[in-house]
């Protein structure tokens, strides 16, 4: 009985901390329609700030708490609403998701750079005080945490239902223009809600840090529990959110105490929160179609078939030249860049063309790599089967949430990635007892490719073929349907298009492309392990795809090179490792509203140079007998010469 009481007290303590974090998450979402994926990351950063004030600076504990919760956290929340997430609630959900994921990576990089890894600890509140309940000793810190959660829940409920500012908060979501007519200020209301939300994230982090420790990733990812609790309350009910957090805390504590220490049930205790999140999302009601306006995105211009083939051939020639002059270690880096580029091409299809965000794309690559190694068929048949297995897994992930879109679909992929990481990739039946698997290199038509340079060239061929396939798909009927579904789901529904099964097929095809890249990566490395496909790697993958351009194959290729260089630079300059994550996160925040990214800037420069110098170069070419100058054969109609009929039209100029 004493052990049951101990587990109950600890479950209530952890559930109370989750409830505080989830309440802040619900508050910011209900007032601005922006789901803050980085909620836990801000709690982590502010926990480090609290440690800095109270331990390193030597300030009194109460003063440090007041400064963090009453000054630093509200200022951060106000700044985020005013300059980062303002107006995103009315835009595509994919934009706000990418921005908040960028903020998450930014926070981790900032904490790593400002507070380099070392042993740190934050003592609990009133460490020598507590009460005895039978055989169980309840610390004062646990009591303070439980009482704090109750106080926060009551105060938020009273704020939203019994005060004028609370009424304005709820009205700012339903109809901000109408609120303005009644003298309200939606921007101020939203800024206040974000200030309170970030303060609650800081409070939950500070209350948990004495148990979890000052760890960059543990504190950040504990917010998955808050996601689950917030989803149980459907992101609007504070009482249900509070009950869900408490239930999740108790369930996690009881599973840690009573599940057997061996077998798959032992692994289950580590995935209670993501499993709870996934089940809650599956039980969510049908998502309503967003109506009111078309959110068109002007995608990067599509190259002609000749240009696409020319650039593909140029990439193959360049890679062939590289393979003859690089060491084996550098060739492995080039092959890794090709792998990342192919996985990013799957994001071009899913996010750039389809408008859906996946936080598990590298997990699908891991499924393909695992299937390729397990099949032990190092040929095109084995590679194709591996890709089909990954495609089937991707379709299965989208199938349970067939009725849902946007945020819920993205969070389901996050939950799936955590489940795969903890239950499958870490299991003995996957990568074996030593955590690694051997994989043989691909053979084509009975010819085994043993040299690293030759294999990298083959991977580049697959990269080019995958790029050409995407461009072909984008130019066809399916590509136009994808863009229409991305820009206006309501219009597609009005026309009778069944987007649900189309979305499942889209997820399956995207996962299959990532699985193909994973199979090629397994053959390149020869030995693969669970650490190669951790779910957190999908976050910088998504961000770099957005930074370089998630709507073009050029952006995916450049993003793959950038992601390959990231660990190399972090290894060569360890003191700047955190700063590099800061730059990536900041770049994603800046460019999320323009998913064409840096690749689009390159296209603009290229068009400028072509318009500036091409006529002069063509004029110097010899005149063909009987035909005149080559310039005479250029179409003089400026519309026909410059307008790409496959490029989307912005919503504000559409007829």
Coordinates of N, CA and C in Angstrom, one line a residue, residues 276-285 397 400-401 403-404 412:
X276 N -0.8 7.8 -25.8 CA -2.0 8.5 -25.3 C -2.3 9.6 -26.3
X277 N -1.3 10.4 -26.8 CA -1.5 11.4 -27.8 C -2.1 10.9 -29.1
X278 N -1.5 9.8 -29.6 CA -2.0 9.2 -30.8 C -3.4 8.8 -30.7
X279 N -3.8 8.1 -29.6 CA -5.1 7.6 -29.4 C -6.1 8.7 -29.3
X280 N -5.7 9.8 -28.6 CA -6.6 11.0 -28.5 C -6.9 11.6 -29.8
X281 N -5.8 11.7 -30.7 CA -5.9 12.3 -32.0 C -6.9 11.5 -32.9
X282 N -6.7 10.2 -32.8 CA -7.6 9.3 -33.6 C -9.0 9.5 -33.2
X283 N -9.3 9.7 -31.9 CA -10.7 9.9 -31.5 C -11.2 11.3 -31.7
X284 N -10.4 12.2 -32.3 CA -10.9 13.6 -32.5 C -12.0 13.6 -33.5
X285 N -13.0 14.5 -33.4 CA -14.1 14.6 -34.4 C -13.6 15.1 -35.7
X397 N -0.1 5.3 -41.1 CA 0.0 6.4 -40.2 C -1.2 7.4 -40.5
X400 N -5.5 6.2 -39.7 CA -6.3 6.4 -38.5 C -6.8 7.9 -38.4
X401 N -6.1 8.8 -38.9 CA -6.5 10.2 -38.9 C -7.0 10.7 -40.2
X403 N -9.8 11.5 -41.1 CA -10.8 12.7 -41.1 C -10.1 14.0 -40.7
X404 N -8.9 14.0 -40.4 CA -8.2 15.2 -39.8 C -7.2 15.7 -40.8
X412 N 0.1 13.7 -35.1 CA 0.1 12.2 -35.2 C 1.4 11.6 -35.7

